[in-house]
Tab-separated table of C-alpha atoms in Angstrom:
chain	number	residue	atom	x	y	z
A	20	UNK	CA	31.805	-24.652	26.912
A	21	UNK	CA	34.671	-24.820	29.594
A	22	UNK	CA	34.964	-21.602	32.044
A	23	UNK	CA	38.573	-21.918	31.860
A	24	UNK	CA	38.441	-20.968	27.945
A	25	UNK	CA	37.290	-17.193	29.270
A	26	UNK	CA	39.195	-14.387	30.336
A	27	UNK	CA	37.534	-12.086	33.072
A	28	UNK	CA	37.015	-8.280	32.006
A	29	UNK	CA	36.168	-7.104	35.482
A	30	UNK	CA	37.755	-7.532	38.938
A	31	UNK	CA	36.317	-10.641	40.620
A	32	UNK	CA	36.371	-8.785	43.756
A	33	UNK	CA	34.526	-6.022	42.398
A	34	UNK	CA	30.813	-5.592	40.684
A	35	UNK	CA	31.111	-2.046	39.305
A	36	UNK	CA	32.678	-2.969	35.542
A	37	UNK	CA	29.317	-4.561	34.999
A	38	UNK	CA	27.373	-1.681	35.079
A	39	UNK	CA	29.502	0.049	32.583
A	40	UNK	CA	27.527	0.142	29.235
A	41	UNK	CA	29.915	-1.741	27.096
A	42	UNK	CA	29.697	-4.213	29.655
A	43	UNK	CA	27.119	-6.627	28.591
A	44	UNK	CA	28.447	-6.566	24.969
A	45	UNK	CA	31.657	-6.893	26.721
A	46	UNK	CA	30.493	-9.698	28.320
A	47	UNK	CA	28.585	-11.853	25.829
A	48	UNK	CA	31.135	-11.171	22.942
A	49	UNK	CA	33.713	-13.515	25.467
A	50	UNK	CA	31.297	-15.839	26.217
A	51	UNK	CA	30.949	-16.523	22.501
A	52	UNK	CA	27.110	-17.077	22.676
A	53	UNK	CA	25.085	-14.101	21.273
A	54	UNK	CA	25.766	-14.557	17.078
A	55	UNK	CA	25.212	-18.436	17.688
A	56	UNK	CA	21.901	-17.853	18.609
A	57	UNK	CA	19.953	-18.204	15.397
A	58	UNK	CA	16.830	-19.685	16.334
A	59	UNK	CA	14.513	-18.098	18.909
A	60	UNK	CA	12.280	-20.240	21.459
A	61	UNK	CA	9.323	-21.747	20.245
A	62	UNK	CA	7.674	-22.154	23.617
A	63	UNK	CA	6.592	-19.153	25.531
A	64	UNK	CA	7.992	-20.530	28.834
A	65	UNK	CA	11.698	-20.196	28.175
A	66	UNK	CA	12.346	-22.299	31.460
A	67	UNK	CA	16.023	-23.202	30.181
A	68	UNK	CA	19.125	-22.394	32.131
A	69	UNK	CA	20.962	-19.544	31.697
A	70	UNK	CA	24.818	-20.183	30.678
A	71	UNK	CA	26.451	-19.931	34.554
A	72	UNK	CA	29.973	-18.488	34.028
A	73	UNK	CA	31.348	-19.592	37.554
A	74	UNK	CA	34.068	-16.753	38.722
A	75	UNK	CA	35.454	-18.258	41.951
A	76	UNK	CA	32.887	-19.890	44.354
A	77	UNK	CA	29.012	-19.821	42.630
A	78	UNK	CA	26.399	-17.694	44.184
A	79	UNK	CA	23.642	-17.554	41.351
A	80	UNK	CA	21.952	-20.533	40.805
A	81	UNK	CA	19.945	-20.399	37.844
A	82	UNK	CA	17.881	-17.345	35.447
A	83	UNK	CA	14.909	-18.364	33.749
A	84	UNK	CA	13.490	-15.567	31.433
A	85	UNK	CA	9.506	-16.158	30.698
A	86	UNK	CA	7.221	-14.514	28.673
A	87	UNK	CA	4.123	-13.037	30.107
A	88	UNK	CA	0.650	-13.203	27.802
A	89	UNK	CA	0.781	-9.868	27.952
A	90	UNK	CA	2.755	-8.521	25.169
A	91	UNK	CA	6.100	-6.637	26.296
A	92	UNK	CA	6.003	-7.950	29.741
A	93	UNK	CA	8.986	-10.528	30.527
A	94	UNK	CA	9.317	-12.047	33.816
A	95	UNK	CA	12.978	-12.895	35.035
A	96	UNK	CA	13.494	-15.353	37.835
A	97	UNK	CA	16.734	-16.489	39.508
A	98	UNK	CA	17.897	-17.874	42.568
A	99	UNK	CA	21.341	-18.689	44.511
A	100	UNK	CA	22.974	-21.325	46.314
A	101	UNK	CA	21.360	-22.599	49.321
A	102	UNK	CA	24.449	-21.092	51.230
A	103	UNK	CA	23.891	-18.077	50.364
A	104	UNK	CA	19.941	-18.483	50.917
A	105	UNK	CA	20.282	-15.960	54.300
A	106	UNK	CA	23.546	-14.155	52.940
A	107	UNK	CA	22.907	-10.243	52.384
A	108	UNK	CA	23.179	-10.387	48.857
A	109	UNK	CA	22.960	-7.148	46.790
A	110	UNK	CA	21.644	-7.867	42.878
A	111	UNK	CA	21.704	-5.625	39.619
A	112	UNK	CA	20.009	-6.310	36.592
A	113	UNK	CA	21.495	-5.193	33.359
A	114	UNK	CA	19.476	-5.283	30.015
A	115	UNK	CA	20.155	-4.692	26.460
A	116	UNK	CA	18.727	-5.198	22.761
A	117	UNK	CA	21.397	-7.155	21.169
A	118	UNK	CA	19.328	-8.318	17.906
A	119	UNK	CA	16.036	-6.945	15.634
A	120	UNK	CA	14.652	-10.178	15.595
A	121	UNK	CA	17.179	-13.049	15.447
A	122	UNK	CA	19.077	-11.531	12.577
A	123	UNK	CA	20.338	-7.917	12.399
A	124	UNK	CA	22.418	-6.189	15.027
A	125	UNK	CA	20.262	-3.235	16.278
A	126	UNK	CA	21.035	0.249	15.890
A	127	UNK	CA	20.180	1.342	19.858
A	128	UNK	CA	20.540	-1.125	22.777
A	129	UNK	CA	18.838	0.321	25.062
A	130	UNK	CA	21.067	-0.305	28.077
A	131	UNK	CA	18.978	-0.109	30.941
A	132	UNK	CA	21.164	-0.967	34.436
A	133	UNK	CA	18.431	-1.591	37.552
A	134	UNK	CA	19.209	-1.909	41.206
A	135	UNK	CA	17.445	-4.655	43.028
A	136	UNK	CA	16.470	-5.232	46.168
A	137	UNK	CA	18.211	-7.772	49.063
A	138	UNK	CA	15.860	-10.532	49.115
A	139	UNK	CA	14.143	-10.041	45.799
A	140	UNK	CA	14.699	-13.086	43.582
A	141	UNK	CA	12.496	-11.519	40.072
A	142	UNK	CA	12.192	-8.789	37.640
A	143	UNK	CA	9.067	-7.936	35.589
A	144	UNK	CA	10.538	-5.952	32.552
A	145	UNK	CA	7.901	-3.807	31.274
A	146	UNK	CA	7.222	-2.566	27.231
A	147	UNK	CA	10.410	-4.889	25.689
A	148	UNK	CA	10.159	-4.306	21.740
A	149	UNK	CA	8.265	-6.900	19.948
A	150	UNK	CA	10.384	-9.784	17.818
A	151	UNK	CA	13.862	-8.788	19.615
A	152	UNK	CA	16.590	-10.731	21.069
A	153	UNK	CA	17.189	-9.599	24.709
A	154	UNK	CA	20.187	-9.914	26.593
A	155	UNK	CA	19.891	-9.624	30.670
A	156	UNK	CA	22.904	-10.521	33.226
A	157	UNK	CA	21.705	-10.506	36.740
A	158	UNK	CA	24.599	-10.187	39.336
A	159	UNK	CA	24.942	-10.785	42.706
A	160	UNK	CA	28.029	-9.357	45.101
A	161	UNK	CA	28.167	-10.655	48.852
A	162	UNK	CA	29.956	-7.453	50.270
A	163	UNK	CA	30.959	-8.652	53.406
A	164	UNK	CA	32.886	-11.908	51.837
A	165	UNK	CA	33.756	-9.418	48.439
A	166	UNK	CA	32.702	-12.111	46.108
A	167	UNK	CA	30.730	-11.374	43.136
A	168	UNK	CA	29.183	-13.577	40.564
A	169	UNK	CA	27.137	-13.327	37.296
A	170	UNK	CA	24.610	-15.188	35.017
A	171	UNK	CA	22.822	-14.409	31.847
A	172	UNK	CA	20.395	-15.572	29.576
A	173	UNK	CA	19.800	-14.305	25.831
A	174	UNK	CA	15.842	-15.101	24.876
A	175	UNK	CA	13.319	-13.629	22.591
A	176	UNK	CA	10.537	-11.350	23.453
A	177	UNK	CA	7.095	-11.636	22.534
A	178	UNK	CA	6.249	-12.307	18.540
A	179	UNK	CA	4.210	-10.522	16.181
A	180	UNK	CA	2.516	-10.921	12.789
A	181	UNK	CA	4.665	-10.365	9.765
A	182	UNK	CA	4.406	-6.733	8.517
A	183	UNK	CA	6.868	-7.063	5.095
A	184	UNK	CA	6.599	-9.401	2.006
A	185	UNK	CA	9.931	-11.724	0.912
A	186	UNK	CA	11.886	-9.547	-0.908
A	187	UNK	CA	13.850	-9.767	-4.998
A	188	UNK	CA	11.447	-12.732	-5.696
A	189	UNK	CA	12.993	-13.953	-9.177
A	190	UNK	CA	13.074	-17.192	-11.515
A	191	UNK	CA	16.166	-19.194	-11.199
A	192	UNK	CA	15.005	-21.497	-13.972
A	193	UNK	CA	11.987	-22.541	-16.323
A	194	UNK	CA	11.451	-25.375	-18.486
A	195	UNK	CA	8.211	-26.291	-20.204
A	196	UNK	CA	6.306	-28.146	-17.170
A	197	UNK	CA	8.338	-27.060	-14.451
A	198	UNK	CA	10.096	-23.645	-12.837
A	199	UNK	CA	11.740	-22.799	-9.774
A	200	UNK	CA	11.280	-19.591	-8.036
A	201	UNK	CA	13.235	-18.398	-5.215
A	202	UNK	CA	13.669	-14.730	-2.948
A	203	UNK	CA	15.287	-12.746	-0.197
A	204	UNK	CA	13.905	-13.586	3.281
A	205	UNK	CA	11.281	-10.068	4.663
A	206	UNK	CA	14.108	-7.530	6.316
A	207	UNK	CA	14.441	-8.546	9.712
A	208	UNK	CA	12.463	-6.489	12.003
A	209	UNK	CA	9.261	-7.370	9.621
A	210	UNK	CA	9.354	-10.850	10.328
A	211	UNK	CA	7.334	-10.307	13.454
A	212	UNK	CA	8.528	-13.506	14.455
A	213	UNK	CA	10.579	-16.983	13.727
A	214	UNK	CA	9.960	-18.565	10.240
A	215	UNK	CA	6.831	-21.174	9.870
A	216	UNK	CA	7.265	-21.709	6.345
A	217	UNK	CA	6.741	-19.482	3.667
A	218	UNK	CA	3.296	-19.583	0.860
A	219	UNK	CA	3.715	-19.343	-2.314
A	220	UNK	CA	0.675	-18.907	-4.439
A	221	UNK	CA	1.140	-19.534	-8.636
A	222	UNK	CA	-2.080	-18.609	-10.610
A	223	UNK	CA	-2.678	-19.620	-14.264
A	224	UNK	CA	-2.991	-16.393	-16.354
A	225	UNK	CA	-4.099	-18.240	-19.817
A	226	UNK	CA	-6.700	-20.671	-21.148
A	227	UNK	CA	-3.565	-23.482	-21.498
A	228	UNK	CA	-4.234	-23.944	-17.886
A	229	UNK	CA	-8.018	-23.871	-16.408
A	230	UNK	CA	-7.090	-24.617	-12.747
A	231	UNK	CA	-7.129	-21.752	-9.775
A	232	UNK	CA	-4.631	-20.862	-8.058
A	233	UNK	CA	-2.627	-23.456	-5.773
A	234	UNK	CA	-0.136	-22.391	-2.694
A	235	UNK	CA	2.602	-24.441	-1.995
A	236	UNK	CA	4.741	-24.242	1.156
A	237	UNK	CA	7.918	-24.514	1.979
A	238	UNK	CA	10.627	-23.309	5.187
A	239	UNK	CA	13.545	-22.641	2.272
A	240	UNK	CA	13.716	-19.414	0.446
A	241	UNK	CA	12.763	-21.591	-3.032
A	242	UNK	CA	10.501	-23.652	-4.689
A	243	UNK	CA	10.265	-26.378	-7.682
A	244	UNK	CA	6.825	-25.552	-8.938
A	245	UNK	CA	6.074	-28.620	-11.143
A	246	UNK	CA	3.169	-30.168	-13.139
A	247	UNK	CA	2.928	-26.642	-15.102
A	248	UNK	CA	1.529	-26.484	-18.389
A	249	UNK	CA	3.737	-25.933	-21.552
A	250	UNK	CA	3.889	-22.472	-23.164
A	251	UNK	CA	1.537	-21.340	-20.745
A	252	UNK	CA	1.663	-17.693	-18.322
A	253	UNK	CA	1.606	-18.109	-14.699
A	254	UNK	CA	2.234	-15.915	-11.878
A	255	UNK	CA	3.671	-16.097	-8.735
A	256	UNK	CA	4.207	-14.664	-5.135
A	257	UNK	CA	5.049	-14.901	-1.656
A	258	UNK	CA	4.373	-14.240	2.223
A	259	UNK	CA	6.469	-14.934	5.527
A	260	UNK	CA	4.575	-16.796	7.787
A	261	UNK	CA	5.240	-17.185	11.452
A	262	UNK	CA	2.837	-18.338	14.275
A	263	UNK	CA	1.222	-15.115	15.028
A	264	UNK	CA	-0.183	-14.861	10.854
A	265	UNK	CA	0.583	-14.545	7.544
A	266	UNK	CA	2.524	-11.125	6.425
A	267	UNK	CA	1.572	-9.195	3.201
A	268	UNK	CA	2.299	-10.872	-0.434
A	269	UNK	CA	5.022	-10.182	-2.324
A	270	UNK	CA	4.594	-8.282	-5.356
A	271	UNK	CA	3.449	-10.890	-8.170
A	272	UNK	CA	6.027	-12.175	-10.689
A	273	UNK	CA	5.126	-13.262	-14.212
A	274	UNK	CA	6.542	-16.378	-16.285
A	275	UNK	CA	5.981	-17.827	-19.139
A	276	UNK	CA	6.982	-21.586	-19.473
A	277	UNK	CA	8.726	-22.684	-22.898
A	278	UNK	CA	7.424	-24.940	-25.331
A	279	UNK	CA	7.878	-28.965	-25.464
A	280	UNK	CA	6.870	-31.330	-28.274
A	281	UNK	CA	3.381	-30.876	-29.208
A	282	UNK	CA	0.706	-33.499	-28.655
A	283	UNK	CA	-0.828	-35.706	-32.040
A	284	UNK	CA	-3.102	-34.666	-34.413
A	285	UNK	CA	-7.090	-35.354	-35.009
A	286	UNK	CA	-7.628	-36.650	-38.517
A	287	UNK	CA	-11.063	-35.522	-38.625
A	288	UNK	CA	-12.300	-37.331	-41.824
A	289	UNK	CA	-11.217	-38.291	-45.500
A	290	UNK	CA	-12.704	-37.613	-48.599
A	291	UNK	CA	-11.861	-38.716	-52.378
A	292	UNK	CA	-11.625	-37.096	-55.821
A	293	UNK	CA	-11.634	-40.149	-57.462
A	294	UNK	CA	-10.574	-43.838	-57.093
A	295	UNK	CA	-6.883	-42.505	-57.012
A	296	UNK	CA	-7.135	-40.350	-54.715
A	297	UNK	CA	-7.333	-39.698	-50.799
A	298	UNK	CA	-8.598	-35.998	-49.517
A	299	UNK	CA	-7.365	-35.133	-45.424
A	300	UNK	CA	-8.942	-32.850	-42.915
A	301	UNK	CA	-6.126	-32.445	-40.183
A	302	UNK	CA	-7.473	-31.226	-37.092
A	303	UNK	CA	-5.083	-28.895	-34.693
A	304	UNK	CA	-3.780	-30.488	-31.710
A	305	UNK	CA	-5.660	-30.258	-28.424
A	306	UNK	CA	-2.214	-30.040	-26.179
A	307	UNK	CA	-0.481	-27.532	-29.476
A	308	UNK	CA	2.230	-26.704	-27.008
A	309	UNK	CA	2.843	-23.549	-29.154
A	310	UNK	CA	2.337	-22.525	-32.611
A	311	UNK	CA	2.438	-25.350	-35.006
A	312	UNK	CA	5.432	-25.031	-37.473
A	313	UNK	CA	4.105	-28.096	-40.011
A	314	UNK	CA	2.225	-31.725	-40.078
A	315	UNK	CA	3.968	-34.702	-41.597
A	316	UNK	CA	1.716	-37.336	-42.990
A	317	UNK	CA	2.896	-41.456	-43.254
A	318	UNK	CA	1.403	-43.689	-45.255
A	319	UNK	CA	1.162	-47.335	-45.465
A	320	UNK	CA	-0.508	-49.888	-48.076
A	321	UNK	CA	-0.106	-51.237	-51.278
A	322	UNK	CA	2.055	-53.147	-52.486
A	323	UNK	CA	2.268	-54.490	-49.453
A	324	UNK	CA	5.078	-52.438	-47.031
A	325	UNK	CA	5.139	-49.825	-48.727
A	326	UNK	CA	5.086	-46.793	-46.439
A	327	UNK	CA	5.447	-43.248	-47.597
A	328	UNK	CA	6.219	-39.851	-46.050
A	329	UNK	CA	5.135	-36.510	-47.224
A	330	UNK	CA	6.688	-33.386	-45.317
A	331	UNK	CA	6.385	-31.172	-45.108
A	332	UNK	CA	2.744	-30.228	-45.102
A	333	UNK	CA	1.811	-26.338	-44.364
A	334	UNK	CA	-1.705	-26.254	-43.921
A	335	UNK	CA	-4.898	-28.173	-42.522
A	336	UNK	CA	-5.769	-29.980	-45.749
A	337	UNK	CA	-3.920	-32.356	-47.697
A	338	UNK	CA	-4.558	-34.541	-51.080
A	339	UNK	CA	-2.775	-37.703	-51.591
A	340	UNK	CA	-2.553	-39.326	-55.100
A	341	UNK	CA	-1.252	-41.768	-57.452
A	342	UNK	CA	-3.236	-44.107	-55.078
A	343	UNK	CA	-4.221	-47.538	-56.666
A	344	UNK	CA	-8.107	-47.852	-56.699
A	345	UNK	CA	-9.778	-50.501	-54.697
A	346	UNK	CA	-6.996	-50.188	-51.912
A	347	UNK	CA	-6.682	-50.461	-48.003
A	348	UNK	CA	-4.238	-47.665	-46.618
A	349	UNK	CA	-3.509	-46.730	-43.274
A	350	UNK	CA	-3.020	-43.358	-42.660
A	351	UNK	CA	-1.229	-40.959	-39.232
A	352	UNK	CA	-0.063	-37.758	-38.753
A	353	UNK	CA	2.264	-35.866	-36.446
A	354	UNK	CA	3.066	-32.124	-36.043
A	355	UNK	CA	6.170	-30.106	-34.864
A	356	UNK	CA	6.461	-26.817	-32.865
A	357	UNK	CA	10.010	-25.143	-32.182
A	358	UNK	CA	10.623	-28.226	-29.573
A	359	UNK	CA	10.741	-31.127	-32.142
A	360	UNK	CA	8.107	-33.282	-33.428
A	361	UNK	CA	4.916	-34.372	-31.713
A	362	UNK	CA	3.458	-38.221	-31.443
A	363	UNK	CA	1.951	-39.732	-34.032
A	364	UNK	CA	-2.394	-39.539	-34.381
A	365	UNK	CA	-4.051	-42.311	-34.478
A	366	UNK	CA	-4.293	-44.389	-37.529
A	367	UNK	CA	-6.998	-43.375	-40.087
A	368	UNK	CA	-7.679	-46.231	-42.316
A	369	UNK	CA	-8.906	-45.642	-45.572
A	370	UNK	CA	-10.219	-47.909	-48.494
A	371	UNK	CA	-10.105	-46.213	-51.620
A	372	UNK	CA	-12.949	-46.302	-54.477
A	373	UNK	CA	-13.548	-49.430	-57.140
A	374	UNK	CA	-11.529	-48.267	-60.406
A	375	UNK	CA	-13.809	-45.709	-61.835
A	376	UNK	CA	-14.003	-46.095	-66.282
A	377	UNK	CA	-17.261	-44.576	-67.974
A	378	UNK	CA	-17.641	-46.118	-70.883
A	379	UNK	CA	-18.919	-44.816	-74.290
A	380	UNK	CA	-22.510	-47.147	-74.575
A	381	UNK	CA	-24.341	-47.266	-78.471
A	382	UNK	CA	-21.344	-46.673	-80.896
A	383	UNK	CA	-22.422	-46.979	-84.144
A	384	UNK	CA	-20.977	-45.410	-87.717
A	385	UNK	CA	-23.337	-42.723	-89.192
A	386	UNK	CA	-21.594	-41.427	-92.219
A	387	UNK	CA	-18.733	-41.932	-93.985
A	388	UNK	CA	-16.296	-40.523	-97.511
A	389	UNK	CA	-13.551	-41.071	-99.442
A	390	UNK	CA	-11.625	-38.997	-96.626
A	391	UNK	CA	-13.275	-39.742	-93.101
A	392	UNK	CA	-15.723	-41.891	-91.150
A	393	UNK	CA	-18.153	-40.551	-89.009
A	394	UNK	CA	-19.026	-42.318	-85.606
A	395	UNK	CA	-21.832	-41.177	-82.781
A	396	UNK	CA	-21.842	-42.790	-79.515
A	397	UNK	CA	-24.120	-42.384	-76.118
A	398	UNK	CA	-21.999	-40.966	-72.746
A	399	UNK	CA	-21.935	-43.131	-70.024
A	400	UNK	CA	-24.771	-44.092	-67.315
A	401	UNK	CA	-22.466	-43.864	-64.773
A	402	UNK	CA	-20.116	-41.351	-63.382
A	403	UNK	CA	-20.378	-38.725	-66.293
A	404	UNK	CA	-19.127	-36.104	-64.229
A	405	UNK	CA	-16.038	-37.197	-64.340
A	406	UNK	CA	-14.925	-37.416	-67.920
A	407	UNK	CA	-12.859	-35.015	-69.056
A	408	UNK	CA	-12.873	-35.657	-72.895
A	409	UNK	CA	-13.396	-38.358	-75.554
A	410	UNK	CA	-10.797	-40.309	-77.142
């Protein structure tokens, strides 16, 4: 930043405009520094330079602003040319609030205009607000040559914890395994201090997920939360955290994530009417993803290729027939929620029973007319309970 590019709002010859108490705004709105200060120091020496605006020939040197360990105590050093080392120099230091913080103009400045003495070359400033930007100008008039010069430095004063949660913490979008959350930085003055990163803390609130809650962190104001379970609650919230502490949580915001395709199937175990005949046990889903809508059984075997679908099936237990007896069949199922259809189980084969045909034993004619025959016959050793009726 050139000097040249500045006009001069006070006589060069003349110190008095600078104690006037628009002066410092006065003076730092030309310079074009204060709002491009976003970031305070990280360091608690702030040994940098203050910007020297050079108004005819340079008396000040340099201003270092430092921060004490004892909170609200800020020690400000200069020192001139070697010139003007034995000169009888008369200084002023002006102070004002110019920022809560590093973010919000402040409602009272403070303006505080102090008279130095000749040969002193610091100022300790006593009970400076916490988590403030402070602007001081220190200037220095040689009255028997009637020049005058000026340098300032805008720094930060002493940090504390946070003492307000992020703010408007809302979902920006949600899918079945993944959600991102985002929310309005704490106001300013309950930062206590430059960002770290901000916590974020999601907690399972179902028995779809059995893990505790997780924080993630992050110096944005959102988050991709990922590797969430489907149609599951969580919950989340958030704290500012800057290098004094952690502030308060946010309040805690609820979501639900949607559904996705469920996973397969357990066929627990077949049974059979007859040698036709195959009986299913379908077992609910371990990952269901949601309510289950309907199962969809395939079927392979004979003749050979044939495969076979039957859908839709409402219901845990399932008969298929018009088998051929004495027959290898593979057997899967799959289920669908309101996202689409699930994988396929694993394949259940199945052999069906040897063709099953009591037959009649002993039959012999007992009587007989000129109209009808009479015939008596034993029932079968074997699998009696199934006949029906003789023919």
């Amino acid at each position: 930043m050139h000097v040249g590019q500045f006009k001069r709002p006070w006589s060069l010859n003349s110190a008095s405009n600078i104690h006037d108490p628009e002066s410092v705004s006065q003076f730092l709105n030309i310079s074009n520094v204060l709002i491009s200060r976003t970031k305070p120091p990280k360091q608690n020496d702030l040994k940098v330079f203050g910007l020297l605006l050079l108004f005819g020939d340079r008396i000040l040197k340099y201003l270092i602003a430092t921060r004490k360990t004892l909170s609200g105590h800020i020690l400000v050093s200069w020192d001139v040319e070697d010139r003007y080392a034995n000169s009888a120099l008369k200084f002023t230091l002006r102070s004002e609030y110019v920022l809560d913080g590093n973010c919000q103009k402040v409602q009272n400045s403070d303006a505080k205009t102090i008279p130095l003495d000749k040969q002193v070359r610091s100022y300790e400033l006593k009970d400076a607000r916490p988590w403030a930007s402070m602007a001081v100008i220190v200037s220095a008039e040689d009255s028997s040559l009637g020049k005058t010069d000026h340098i300032y430095k805008i720094f930060s004063t002493h940090e504390t914890s946070p003492t307000e949660p992020p703010q408007n913490v809302r979902i920006v979008y949600i899918q079945a395994n993944s959600a991102q959350v985002t929310w309005d930085p704490p106001p300013c003055k309950g930062r206590g201090g430059a960002l770290v990163n901000y916590d974020i803390e999601i907690s399972p609130r179902n028995a779809q997920d059995q893990r505790g809650a997780w924080i993630l962190q992050t110096q944005r104001d959102d988050v991709s939360i990922t590797a969430l379970k489907s149609f599951s609650q969580y919950q989340a919230r958030v704290r500012f955290v800057n290098a004094n502490g952690e502030g308060p949580w946010s309040k805690p915001l609820a979501f639900n994530t949607s559904q996705s395709a469920p996973g397969y199937p357990r066929v627990l175990y077949n049974f059979t009417y007859d040698d036709i005949s195959i009986g299913l046990f379908i077992g609910y889903p371990p990952d269901s993803k949601g309510r289950i809508d309907q199962y969809e059984i395939e079927l392979r075997g004979s003749p050979q290729g044939l495969s076979q679908l039957y859908t839709p099936v409402n219901g845990t237990e399932y008969v298929i027939g018009n088998l051929q007896p004495n027959t290898f069949y593979e057997i899967k199922v799959r289920a669908q929620n309101s996202a689409g259809w699930g994988a396929w189980s694993r394949t259940l084969s199945v052999m069906t029973k040897e063709e099953i045909k009591p037959i009649p034993l002993a039959l012999r004619q007992t009587g007989a007319n000129t109209t009808c025959i009479q015939f008596h016959w034993a029932p079968p050793t074997k699998h009696v309970d199934l006949v029906f009726r003789y023919k």
